Coordinates of C-alpha atoms and ligand atoms in Angstrom, one line a residue:
M37 CA 171.3 -179.6 66.5
I38 CA 168.5 -180.8 64.3
A39 CA 167.9 -178.9 61.1
I40 CA 164.3 -178.8 59.7
N41 CA 164.1 -177.4 56.2
Q42 CA 161.1 -176.1 54.3
V43 CA 159.1 -175.1 57.4
K44 CA 156.2 -173.2 55.9
I45 CA 154.0 -170.9 58.1
E46 CA 151.2 -168.9 56.4
I47 CA 151.5 -165.2 56.8
V48 CA 148.5 -163.9 58.8
F49 CA 147.3 -160.3 58.6
Q50 CA 145.5 -158.3 61.3
G51 CA 144.4 -154.8 60.5
N52 CA 146.9 -153.7 57.9
K53 CA 149.8 -155.5 59.4
A54 CA 151.4 -159.0 59.0
V55 CA 151.4 -160.8 62.3
T56 CA 155.0 -161.5 63.5
V57 CA 155.8 -165.1 63.9
D58 CA 157.2 -165.4 67.4
E59 CA 159.4 -168.1 69.1
A60 CA 156.4 -169.8 70.6
A61 CA 154.9 -170.3 67.1
L62 CA 158.2 -171.7 65.8
R63 CA 158.5 -174.1 68.7
K64 CA 154.9 -175.3 68.2
K65 CA 155.5 -175.9 64.5
A66 CA 158.9 -177.6 65.1
S67 CA 157.7 -179.9 67.8
K68 CA 154.7 -180.9 65.6
L69 CA 157.1 -181.7 62.7
L70 CA 159.4 -183.7 65.0
G71 CA 156.5 -185.5 66.7
I72 CA 157.7 -184.4 70.2
S73 CA 156.4 -182.1 72.9
D74 CA 157.8 -178.5 72.7
T75 CA 158.9 -178.9 76.3
Q76 CA 161.7 -181.2 75.0
I77 CA 163.1 -178.3 73.0
A78 CA 166.0 -176.5 74.7
E79 CA 166.7 -173.9 72.0
I80 CA 165.4 -173.0 68.6
V81 CA 167.2 -170.8 66.1
I82 CA 166.4 -169.6 62.6
L83 CA 169.0 -170.8 60.1
K84 CA 167.3 -169.5 56.9
H85 CA 164.2 -167.4 56.1
S86 CA 162.4 -166.2 53.0
I87 CA 158.9 -165.3 51.8
D88 CA 157.1 -167.5 49.3
A89 CA 154.5 -165.6 47.3
R90 CA 154.0 -168.2 44.5
K91 CA 150.4 -169.1 45.7
K92 CA 149.0 -165.5 46.0
P93 CA 146.9 -164.4 47.8
Q94 CA 148.3 -167.0 50.3
L95 CA 151.8 -165.9 51.4
F96 CA 154.1 -168.0 53.5
H97 CA 157.2 -167.6 55.6
V98 CA 159.7 -170.4 54.7
Y99 CA 162.2 -171.3 57.4
T100 CA 165.0 -173.6 58.1
L101 CA 165.0 -174.1 61.8
G102 CA 167.8 -175.3 64.1
V103 CA 166.4 -177.2 67.1
C104 CA 168.5 -178.3 70.1
L105 CA 166.8 -180.9 72.4
K106 CA 167.3 -180.9 76.1
E107 CA 168.5 -184.5 75.8
K108 CA 171.2 -184.1 73.2
K109 CA 171.4 -187.9 72.5
Q110 CA 167.7 -187.8 71.5
E111 CA 168.5 -185.7 68.4
E112 CA 169.9 -188.5 66.3
K113 CA 167.1 -190.8 67.4
T114 CA 164.5 -188.2 66.5
V115 CA 165.9 -187.6 63.1
K116 CA 166.0 -191.3 62.4
R117 CA 162.4 -191.8 63.6
C118 CA 161.1 -188.9 61.4
R119 CA 162.5 -190.5 58.1
N120 CA 162.1 -187.1 56.4
A121 CA 164.6 -185.7 54.0
N122 CA 163.9 -182.2 55.4
I123 CA 164.8 -183.2 58.9
T124 CA 168.6 -183.8 59.4
I125 CA 171.4 -183.4 61.9
Y126 CA 172.8 -179.9 61.3
R127 CA 176.5 -179.8 60.3
E128 CA 178.1 -176.4 60.7
N129 CA 180.7 -175.5 58.1
P130 CA 182.9 -173.2 60.3
Y131 CA 185.2 -170.8 58.5
I132 CA 188.9 -171.3 59.4
F133 CA 191.6 -168.8 58.7
P134 CA 194.8 -170.7 57.6
Q135 CA 197.8 -171.4 59.8
S136 CA 200.4 -168.7 59.3
G137 CA 203.3 -169.6 57.0
M138 CA 207.0 -169.8 58.0
K139 CA 208.6 -167.0 56.0
I140 CA 209.4 -163.7 57.6
L141 CA 207.6 -160.6 56.3
P142 CA 210.3 -158.0 55.6
E143 CA 207.8 -155.1 55.5
R144 CA 204.2 -154.5 56.5
P145 CA 201.7 -155.5 53.8
V146 CA 199.9 -152.6 52.1
I147 CA 196.3 -152.6 51.0
I148 CA 195.3 -150.1 48.2
G149 CA 191.7 -149.2 48.5
M150 CA 189.2 -149.5 51.4
G151 CA 186.2 -150.9 49.7
P152 CA 184.8 -154.2 50.8
A153 CA 187.7 -156.1 49.3
G154 CA 190.4 -154.0 50.9
L155 CA 188.5 -153.6 54.1
F156 CA 188.0 -157.3 54.7
C157 CA 191.5 -158.1 53.6
G158 CA 192.8 -155.5 56.1
Y159 CA 190.5 -156.7 58.8
M160 CA 191.6 -160.4 58.5
L161 CA 195.3 -159.5 58.3
A162 CA 195.0 -157.1 61.3
K163 CA 193.1 -159.6 63.4
H164 CA 195.9 -162.2 62.7
G165 CA 198.8 -159.9 63.6
Y166 CA 200.0 -158.8 60.1
K167 CA 199.7 -155.0 60.9
P168 CA 198.5 -154.0 57.4
I169 CA 198.7 -150.4 56.1
I170 CA 195.5 -149.4 54.3
L171 CA 195.7 -146.5 51.8
E172 CA 192.5 -144.9 50.7
R173 CA 192.4 -142.0 48.2
G174 CA 189.0 -140.8 49.6
Y175 CA 188.0 -139.5 53.0
D176 CA 186.8 -141.3 56.1
V177 CA 183.1 -142.2 56.0
E178 CA 182.0 -139.2 58.1
K179 CA 183.8 -136.6 55.9
R180 CA 183.0 -138.5 52.8
T181 CA 179.2 -138.4 53.5
K182 CA 179.4 -134.6 53.7
A183 CA 181.2 -134.4 50.3
V184 CA 178.6 -136.7 48.7
E185 CA 175.6 -134.8 50.2
E186 CA 177.3 -131.5 49.1
F187 CA 177.6 -133.0 45.5
W188 CA 173.9 -134.1 45.5
E189 CA 172.9 -130.7 46.8
S190 CA 175.0 -128.4 44.7
G191 CA 176.5 -130.5 41.9
T192 CA 180.0 -129.7 43.1
L193 CA 181.9 -133.0 42.6
D194 CA 184.9 -134.0 44.7
T195 CA 186.7 -136.3 42.3
E196 CA 188.6 -138.0 45.2
S197 CA 185.7 -138.5 47.6
N198 CA 182.3 -139.3 46.1
V199 CA 179.9 -142.3 45.7
Q200 CA 182.7 -144.4 44.2
F201 CA 185.7 -143.3 46.3
G202 CA 186.3 -143.2 50.0
E203 CA 186.1 -145.3 53.2
G204 CA 183.9 -148.3 52.5
G205 CA 184.3 -148.0 48.8
A206 CA 181.5 -148.0 46.2
G207 CA 179.2 -150.0 48.4
T208 CA 178.8 -147.5 51.2
F209 CA 176.1 -145.4 49.5
S210 CA 174.1 -148.4 48.4
D211 CA 171.2 -150.6 49.1
G212 CA 173.6 -152.7 51.1
K213 CA 172.3 -155.9 49.5
L214 CA 174.6 -158.6 50.8
N215 CA 173.5 -161.6 48.8
T216 CA 175.9 -163.2 46.3
L217 CA 175.8 -166.1 43.8
V218 CA 179.5 -167.0 44.6
K219 CA 179.7 -170.6 45.8
D220 CA 180.8 -170.7 49.5
K221 CA 182.6 -174.0 50.0
N222 CA 185.0 -172.5 52.6
G223 CA 182.5 -170.6 54.6
R224 CA 183.9 -167.2 53.6
N225 CA 180.4 -165.8 52.7
K226 CA 179.2 -166.7 56.2
E227 CA 182.4 -165.2 57.7
V228 CA 181.7 -161.9 55.9
L229 CA 178.2 -161.8 57.3
R230 CA 179.4 -162.8 60.8
I231 CA 182.0 -159.9 60.7
F232 CA 179.3 -157.5 59.6
V233 CA 177.2 -158.5 62.6
E234 CA 180.2 -158.4 64.9
C235 CA 180.7 -154.8 63.7
G236 CA 177.1 -153.7 64.2
A237 CA 174.9 -155.1 61.4
P238 CA 171.5 -156.7 62.4
P239 CA 171.8 -160.5 63.1
E240 CA 169.0 -161.2 60.7
I241 CA 171.4 -160.9 57.8
L242 CA 172.8 -164.3 59.0
Y243 CA 169.6 -166.1 57.9
E244 CA 167.6 -163.9 55.6
S245 CA 167.7 -165.2 52.0
K246 CA 168.2 -161.7 50.7
P247 CA 170.2 -160.0 53.4
H248 CA 170.3 -156.2 53.2
I249 CA 171.4 -153.5 55.6
G250 CA 171.0 -150.1 53.8
T251 CA 173.5 -147.3 53.6
D252 CA 172.8 -145.8 57.1
I253 CA 173.8 -149.0 58.9
L254 CA 176.6 -149.9 56.4
K255 CA 178.4 -146.6 57.3
K256 CA 178.5 -147.5 61.0
V257 CA 179.7 -151.0 60.3
V258 CA 182.5 -149.7 58.1
A259 CA 183.6 -147.2 60.8
N260 CA 183.5 -150.0 63.4
M261 CA 185.7 -152.3 61.2
R262 CA 188.2 -149.4 60.9
E263 CA 188.3 -149.1 64.7
T264 CA 189.0 -152.9 65.0
I265 CA 191.8 -152.7 62.4
L266 CA 193.4 -149.8 64.3
K267 CA 193.0 -151.6 67.7
N268 CA 194.9 -154.6 66.1
D269 CA 197.9 -152.4 65.1
G270 CA 196.7 -151.9 61.5
S271 CA 197.0 -148.4 60.0
V272 CA 194.6 -146.5 57.8
R273 CA 195.5 -143.4 55.7
F274 CA 192.8 -141.4 54.0
G275 CA 193.4 -138.9 51.2
A276 CA 196.3 -141.3 50.3
K277 CA 196.1 -142.1 46.6
V278 CA 198.6 -144.6 45.3
T279 CA 200.1 -143.0 42.3
G280 CA 203.1 -145.3 41.6
L281 CA 204.7 -148.7 42.3
E282 CA 208.4 -149.2 43.0
I283 CA 209.6 -152.3 41.2
E284 CA 213.0 -153.9 41.1
N285 CA 213.6 -156.9 38.9
T286 CA 209.8 -157.5 38.6
K287 CA 209.6 -157.5 42.4
L288 CA 207.5 -155.0 44.3
T289 CA 209.6 -152.9 46.7
G290 CA 207.3 -150.0 47.5
V291 CA 204.2 -147.9 46.7
Q292 CA 204.1 -144.1 46.1
I293 CA 201.4 -142.0 47.6
N294 CA 200.1 -138.7 46.1
D295 CA 203.1 -138.5 43.8
T296 CA 205.3 -137.9 46.9
D297 CA 205.9 -140.3 49.8
V298 CA 206.9 -143.9 49.4
I299 CA 206.1 -146.7 51.7
K300 CA 208.5 -149.7 51.5
T301 CA 206.6 -153.0 51.0
N302 CA 206.9 -156.2 49.1
H303 CA 203.2 -157.0 49.3
A304 CA 200.5 -154.7 48.0
V305 CA 196.8 -155.7 47.6
L306 CA 195.4 -153.8 44.6
A307 CA 191.7 -153.5 45.7
I308 CA 191.0 -150.3 43.8
G309 CA 187.4 -150.9 42.5
H310 CA 185.9 -150.5 39.1
S311 CA 186.1 -146.7 38.9
A312 CA 189.8 -146.1 39.5
R313 CA 190.4 -145.1 35.9
D314 CA 193.5 -143.0 36.5
T315 CA 195.1 -145.9 38.4
F316 CA 194.1 -148.3 35.5
E317 CA 195.9 -145.9 33.1
Y318 CA 199.0 -145.9 35.2
L319 CA 199.0 -149.7 35.5
A320 CA 198.5 -150.1 31.7
H321 CA 201.3 -147.5 31.2
I322 CA 203.8 -149.7 33.2
N323 CA 202.6 -152.8 31.3
I324 CA 200.9 -154.6 34.2
S325 CA 199.2 -157.6 32.5
M326 CA 195.5 -156.8 32.0
E327 CA 192.7 -157.0 29.4
A328 CA 189.4 -155.4 28.6
K329 CA 186.4 -157.2 30.2
A330 CA 182.7 -157.6 29.4
F331 CA 180.2 -155.8 31.6
A332 CA 176.8 -154.2 31.0
V333 CA 175.2 -150.8 30.5
G334 CA 171.7 -149.5 30.7
M335 CA 169.4 -147.2 32.6
R336 CA 167.8 -146.9 36.0
V337 CA 164.0 -147.7 35.9
E338 CA 161.7 -146.5 38.6
H339 CA 158.2 -147.6 39.6
S340 CA 156.0 -146.9 42.6
Q341 CA 156.9 -149.4 45.3
S342 CA 153.2 -150.2 45.7
L343 CA 152.9 -151.4 42.0
I344 CA 155.9 -153.7 42.7
N345 CA 154.4 -155.0 46.0
E346 CA 151.1 -155.7 44.4
N347 CA 152.7 -157.6 41.6
M348 CA 155.0 -159.6 43.9
Y349 CA 152.7 -160.2 46.9
G350 CA 149.2 -159.8 45.2
S351 CA 146.8 -156.9 45.6
A352 CA 145.2 -158.4 48.8
Y353 CA 148.2 -157.8 51.1
G354 CA 150.7 -156.1 48.8
N355 CA 151.2 -153.0 50.9
M356 CA 151.2 -154.7 54.3
L357 CA 154.6 -156.4 53.7
P358 CA 158.2 -155.0 53.4
A359 CA 159.2 -153.3 50.1
A360 CA 159.4 -156.2 47.7
P361 CA 162.5 -156.9 45.5
Y362 CA 162.3 -158.4 42.0
K363 CA 164.7 -160.0 39.5
L364 CA 164.1 -160.0 35.8
T365 CA 166.0 -161.5 32.9
A366 CA 165.4 -161.7 29.2
K367 CA 167.2 -162.8 26.0
T368 CA 166.5 -160.5 23.0
S369 CA 165.9 -161.6 19.4
M370 CA 169.5 -160.5 18.7
G371 CA 170.7 -162.9 21.5
R372 CA 171.7 -160.2 23.9
G373 CA 171.1 -160.6 27.6
V374 CA 168.9 -157.9 29.3
Y375 CA 168.4 -158.1 33.0
S376 CA 167.6 -156.2 36.2
F377 CA 170.6 -155.3 38.4
C378 CA 171.1 -153.8 41.8
M379 CA 167.4 -153.5 42.5
C380 CA 166.7 -151.1 45.3
P381 CA 163.2 -151.5 46.9
G382 CA 162.0 -148.4 48.6
G383 CA 165.2 -146.7 47.4
Y384 CA 166.7 -143.8 45.5
V385 CA 168.4 -143.3 42.2
V386 CA 171.7 -141.6 42.9
N387 CA 174.2 -139.5 41.0
A388 CA 177.2 -141.9 41.3
S389 CA 179.7 -139.9 39.2
S390 CA 183.4 -139.6 40.0
E391 CA 184.7 -137.6 37.0
N392 CA 183.9 -134.0 36.0
K393 CA 181.6 -133.6 33.0
R394 CA 180.7 -137.4 33.0
L395 CA 177.5 -138.6 34.6
A396 CA 176.7 -142.1 35.9
V397 CA 173.8 -143.2 38.0
N398 CA 173.3 -146.1 40.5
G399 CA 170.8 -146.9 43.3
M400 CA 170.7 -146.9 47.1
S401 CA 168.3 -147.3 49.9
Y402 CA 168.3 -146.9 53.7
S403 CA 167.8 -149.8 56.1
D404 CA 164.0 -149.1 56.3
R405 CA 163.6 -149.1 52.4
G406 CA 161.1 -146.4 53.0
S407 CA 161.0 -144.3 49.9
K408 CA 157.8 -144.4 47.7
N409 CA 159.6 -145.8 44.7
A410 CA 161.4 -149.0 43.7
N411 CA 164.3 -148.7 41.2
S412 CA 166.6 -151.1 39.4
A413 CA 169.0 -150.8 36.6
I414 CA 167.9 -152.5 33.4
I415 CA 171.1 -153.4 31.7
V416 CA 172.3 -154.9 28.5
Q417 CA 175.5 -157.1 28.2
V418 CA 178.4 -155.5 26.3
S419 CA 181.8 -156.9 25.4
P420 CA 185.1 -155.8 23.9
K421 CA 183.3 -156.2 20.5
D422 CA 181.3 -153.2 21.3
Y423 CA 184.2 -151.0 22.5
G424 CA 185.7 -150.4 19.0
S425 CA 189.2 -151.5 20.1
D426 CA 190.8 -154.4 21.9
K427 CA 193.1 -152.3 24.0
P428 CA 192.9 -153.1 27.7
L429 CA 191.3 -149.8 28.5
A430 CA 188.8 -149.7 25.6
G431 CA 186.0 -150.5 28.0
V432 CA 186.9 -147.5 30.1
A433 CA 186.8 -145.3 27.0
F434 CA 183.4 -146.8 26.0
Q435 CA 182.0 -145.9 29.5
R436 CA 183.4 -142.4 29.3
R437 CA 181.7 -141.7 26.0
L438 CA 178.4 -142.8 27.4
E439 CA 178.8 -140.7 30.6
E440 CA 179.8 -137.6 28.6
K441 CA 176.5 -138.0 26.5
A442 CA 174.5 -138.4 29.7
Y443 CA 176.1 -135.3 31.3
A444 CA 175.3 -133.2 28.2
L445 CA 171.7 -134.5 27.9
G446 CA 171.0 -133.4 31.5
N447 CA 173.1 -130.3 31.4
G448 CA 175.2 -131.7 34.2
K449 CA 172.1 -133.1 36.0
I450 CA 170.7 -136.6 35.8
P451 CA 168.7 -136.8 32.5
V452 CA 165.2 -138.3 33.3
Q453 CA 162.4 -139.3 30.9
Y454 CA 159.0 -141.1 31.1
Y455 CA 159.0 -144.4 29.3
G456 CA 156.1 -143.5 27.1
D457 CA 158.1 -140.5 25.8
F458 CA 161.2 -142.7 25.4
V459 CA 159.2 -145.0 23.1
K460 CA 157.8 -142.0 21.2
N461 CA 161.3 -140.5 21.0
Q462 CA 160.3 -137.2 22.5
T463 CA 161.6 -135.1 25.4
S464 CA 159.5 -135.4 28.6
V465 CA 157.7 -132.5 30.2
D466 CA 156.5 -132.2 33.8
R467 CA 153.2 -134.1 34.3
E468 CA 151.2 -133.5 37.5
D469 CA 149.4 -136.8 37.1
Y470 CA 152.6 -138.8 37.0
Y471 CA 154.5 -139.9 40.2
R472 CA 157.8 -138.2 40.9
P473 CA 161.3 -139.7 40.8
C474 CA 163.1 -140.4 44.1
I475 CA 166.5 -139.1 43.2
K476 CA 169.7 -138.1 45.1
G477 CA 171.2 -135.2 43.0
G478 CA 169.7 -132.7 40.6
Y479 CA 167.7 -134.0 37.6
Q480 CA 166.4 -132.6 34.3
L481 CA 163.7 -134.0 32.0
A482 CA 165.2 -135.0 28.7
N483 CA 165.0 -137.4 25.8
L484 CA 167.2 -140.4 26.4
R485 CA 166.9 -141.9 23.0
G486 CA 170.3 -142.3 21.4
L487 CA 172.1 -142.3 24.7
L488 CA 172.7 -146.1 24.6
P489 CA 174.5 -147.6 21.5
K490 CA 171.8 -148.5 18.9
E491 CA 171.9 -152.3 19.5
C492 CA 171.8 -151.8 23.3
E493 CA 168.8 -149.4 23.0
T494 CA 166.9 -152.0 20.8
A495 CA 167.7 -154.7 23.4
F496 CA 166.6 -152.4 26.2
L497 CA 163.2 -151.7 24.6
E498 CA 162.7 -155.4 23.8
G499 CA 163.6 -156.3 27.4
M500 CA 161.2 -153.7 28.9
E501 CA 158.3 -155.1 26.8
Q502 CA 159.1 -158.6 28.0
F503 CA 159.3 -157.5 31.6
D504 CA 155.9 -155.9 31.4
K505 CA 154.5 -159.5 30.9
T506 CA 156.0 -160.5 34.3
I507 CA 155.3 -157.3 36.2
K508 CA 152.2 -155.7 35.0
G509 CA 152.8 -151.9 34.4
Y510 CA 156.6 -152.4 34.2
A511 CA 156.7 -150.6 30.8
A512 CA 153.9 -148.1 31.5
E513 CA 153.9 -144.6 30.1
D514 CA 154.7 -143.1 33.5
T515 CA 157.6 -145.5 34.3
I516 CA 160.6 -143.3 35.0
L517 CA 164.0 -143.7 33.3
S518 CA 167.3 -142.1 34.2
G519 CA 170.7 -142.5 32.7
I520 CA 173.4 -143.7 32.4
E521 CA 174.0 -146.9 34.3
S522 CA 177.6 -147.6 33.2
R523 CA 179.5 -148.8 36.3
T524 CA 177.9 -152.2 36.7
S525 CA 181.2 -154.0 37.0
S526 CA 184.8 -153.6 36.1
P527 CA 185.6 -152.9 32.4
V528 CA 189.1 -154.5 32.9
R529 CA 190.6 -157.7 34.4
I530 CA 194.0 -157.3 36.0
H531 CA 195.6 -160.7 35.6
R532 CA 196.7 -162.8 38.6
N533 CA 198.3 -166.2 38.8
E534 CA 197.4 -169.1 41.1
D535 CA 199.3 -167.3 43.9
L536 CA 196.9 -164.5 43.3
Q537 CA 199.8 -162.3 42.3
S538 CA 200.2 -160.3 39.1
P539 CA 202.3 -162.2 36.6
S540 CA 204.0 -158.8 35.9
V541 CA 205.0 -157.9 39.5
E542 CA 205.8 -160.3 42.3
G543 CA 204.1 -159.1 45.5
L544 CA 201.2 -157.3 43.7
Y545 CA 197.8 -158.9 44.4
P546 CA 195.0 -157.8 42.1
C547 CA 191.8 -158.1 44.2
G548 CA 188.1 -157.5 44.3
E549 CA 185.7 -156.0 41.7
G550 CA 188.1 -153.5 40.1
A551 CA 190.6 -156.3 39.2
G552 CA 187.7 -158.3 37.7
Y553 CA 187.4 -161.0 40.4
A554 CA 184.2 -160.0 42.1
G555 CA 180.8 -158.3 41.6
G556 CA 179.0 -156.9 44.7
I557 CA 179.8 -156.2 48.3
T558 CA 179.9 -159.7 49.7
S559 CA 181.8 -161.3 46.8
A560 CA 184.4 -158.5 46.9
A561 CA 184.8 -159.0 50.7
M562 CA 185.2 -162.7 50.1
D563 CA 187.9 -162.1 47.5
G564 CA 189.6 -159.8 50.0
I565 CA 189.6 -162.6 52.6
L566 CA 191.0 -165.0 50.0
V567 CA 194.0 -162.7 49.3
A568 CA 194.5 -162.3 53.1
E569 CA 194.6 -166.0 53.5
K570 CA 197.1 -166.3 50.6
I571 CA 199.5 -163.8 52.3
A572 CA 199.1 -165.3 55.8
S573 CA 199.6 -168.9 54.6
Q574 CA 203.1 -167.9 53.3
Y575 CA 204.3 -165.6 56.1
Q576 CA 204.5 -165.3 59.9
P577 CA 202.6 -162.4 61.5
F578 CA 204.6 -159.1 61.1
V579 CA 207.1 -158.3 63.8
D580 CA 208.1 -154.6 64.0
K581 CA 211.7 -153.6 63.2
I582 CA 211.2 -149.8 63.4
A583 CA 208.1 -147.5 63.4
V584 CA 207.5 -146.8 59.7
V585 CA 204.3 -144.7 59.6
Ligands
FAD24 C1 175.7 -146.7 44.4 C2 176.1 -148.1 44.5 C3 175.2 -149.0 45.0 C4 175.6 -150.4 45.1 N1 174.8 -151.3 45.7 C5 175.2 -152.5 46.0 C6 174.4 -153.4 46.8 O1 173.4 -153.1 47.3 N2 174.9 -154.7 47.0 C7 176.1 -155.1 46.4 O2 176.5 -156.2 46.6 N3 176.9 -154.3 45.6 C8 176.4 -153.0 45.4 N4 177.2 -152.1 44.7 C9 178.5 -152.7 44.1 C10 179.5 -152.8 45.2 O3 179.6 -151.6 45.9 C11 180.9 -153.1 44.7 O4 180.7 -154.3 44.0 C12 181.9 -153.3 45.8 O5 182.0 -152.1 46.5 C13 183.3 -153.6 45.2 O6 184.2 -153.7 46.2 P1 185.8 -153.4 46.0 O7 186.4 -153.3 47.3 O8 186.3 -154.4 45.0 O9 185.9 -152.0 45.2 P2 185.3 -150.6 45.7 O10 184.2 -150.7 46.7 O11 185.0 -149.8 44.5 O12 186.5 -149.9 46.5 C14 187.7 -149.5 45.9 C15 188.3 -148.4 46.8 O13 189.6 -148.2 46.3 C16 189.9 -146.8 46.4 N5 191.0 -146.5 45.4 C17 190.9 -146.5 44.1 N6 192.0 -146.2 43.5 C18 192.9 -145.9 44.5 C19 194.3 -145.5 44.6 N7 195.0 -145.3 43.5 N8 194.8 -145.3 45.8 C20 194.1 -145.5 47.0 N9 192.8 -145.9 47.0 C21 192.2 -146.1 45.8 C22 188.6 -146.1 46.1 O14 188.5 -144.8 46.6 C23 187.6 -147.1 46.8 O15 187.3 -146.7 48.1 C24 176.9 -150.8 44.6 C25 177.7 -149.9 44.0 C26 177.4 -148.5 43.9 C27 178.3 -147.5 43.3

């Protein structure tokens, strides 16, 4: 296959719609670039796609195309003749799961947590015959959805099944952005996307520069992955919180569930996510090696999606294209980083709390990104210096203090304020002339000044003013703030050695975001695959002695 990079096709508008670029148009463009007739092309595929809006009002699709010629041997010759760095022979970098090791697995491996890390670890181990047992404290995705909608409706929180906990993990009620900055030398990123497509996600995620599936599709994909794990002799238990580890001579021998049953195992993948504070406390209590880790805190910031589209695509065609994402970063005069995080075009601010009397927000969207508003967290870096203690769980305590303040400010609902009032340090009142927030969960107008630690608040204000230079109207009076964004990544790192095992307990594999080795759906899934590879490369697939579950 020939790969043609940087294929630019101008976006054409008819009426109030962008004209779709069809295969014929791609063939015509490719054959022109290769100096051949398009009848010589056997097949053409999109390998990459993005939108280039740097020369507004001219907007371009930018593709990397894969072209197979009817006469295969002509491909090398054509590439040579073109003498163009953007025209090369395409070399696939297939993902390969390692050969299984020789050692015998005495017990089935256990996976604690069914977020992206646990799910992909379980999927790979099941597919390769290791019969993993997945334990998830929350409910399955169907029942969990009911609990979350009930919470958003009535404010009644289920502390075991909510936006953070349950099948699919924290990412299930999300924008389902699947891009990651993690380098992908081994093809794990591609493999994650391939499995998402195999389990029902749209194939475009394989080539879009910013792949996204939205919460509605993600839920189906997660349920399909579960079915595949079960079909391959894996087991899944919901409402199964791991409350203890059985350890003999620093070796793992079992895990305890709900303070009662014990499952015998010598290998447990600890994929518990960034919000499993009770489990962090238990691990710290039994001296599992861990430390406090830097993360970031801030507030959700909302704008009308049309303001963002006009800024990103230009006023001419702004509202004729999909909801535009943005990414903003700034360094403040005090040297703190302030940046946009988990931006949700056409999305909702959500109450993402998991503990009573503590309130945290996050963002989500559906696959159509169809809400009127865009939102993103604007967050400020914090580190153990800010936590007031260097204890491993000092970051958790720091988060809890902020979330208790947010809960009080909104009387249990999401505290919301217009940016103009935030600057003036006054409580917001309802304004007919201002646009409304798009929020999942009850909210109350409030004054958010003093919610963030002083230095973070100063940095936030400075960042907003800087961002207003990049996106006009970003720091407008009617910009909507809601707080607190405190679960941006894990406040702890659970140490692991080169065998990916805890130095404290042989057979315990800290994994994913909660353990401090990932940030985001795809990178957590990649870390889950990495741990699955590590187990498989040591052991043969599991052979049953007796039925254990
Ligand atoms: C609202 C929201 C929107 C987000 N949007 C995006 C996005 O668009 N794109 C993106 O890349 N990232 C997004 N994220 C972040 C992303 O969800 C996380 O980075 C990712 O889910 C981390 O995966 P994980 O498997 O490491 O942990 P988690 O997804 O947190 O999963 C951990 C699982 O472990 C379970 N668990 C915890 N303790 C125990 C225990 N003791 N016993 C049994 N089970 C336990 C939990 O119930 C949970 O299901 C979002 C997060 C939230 C909350």
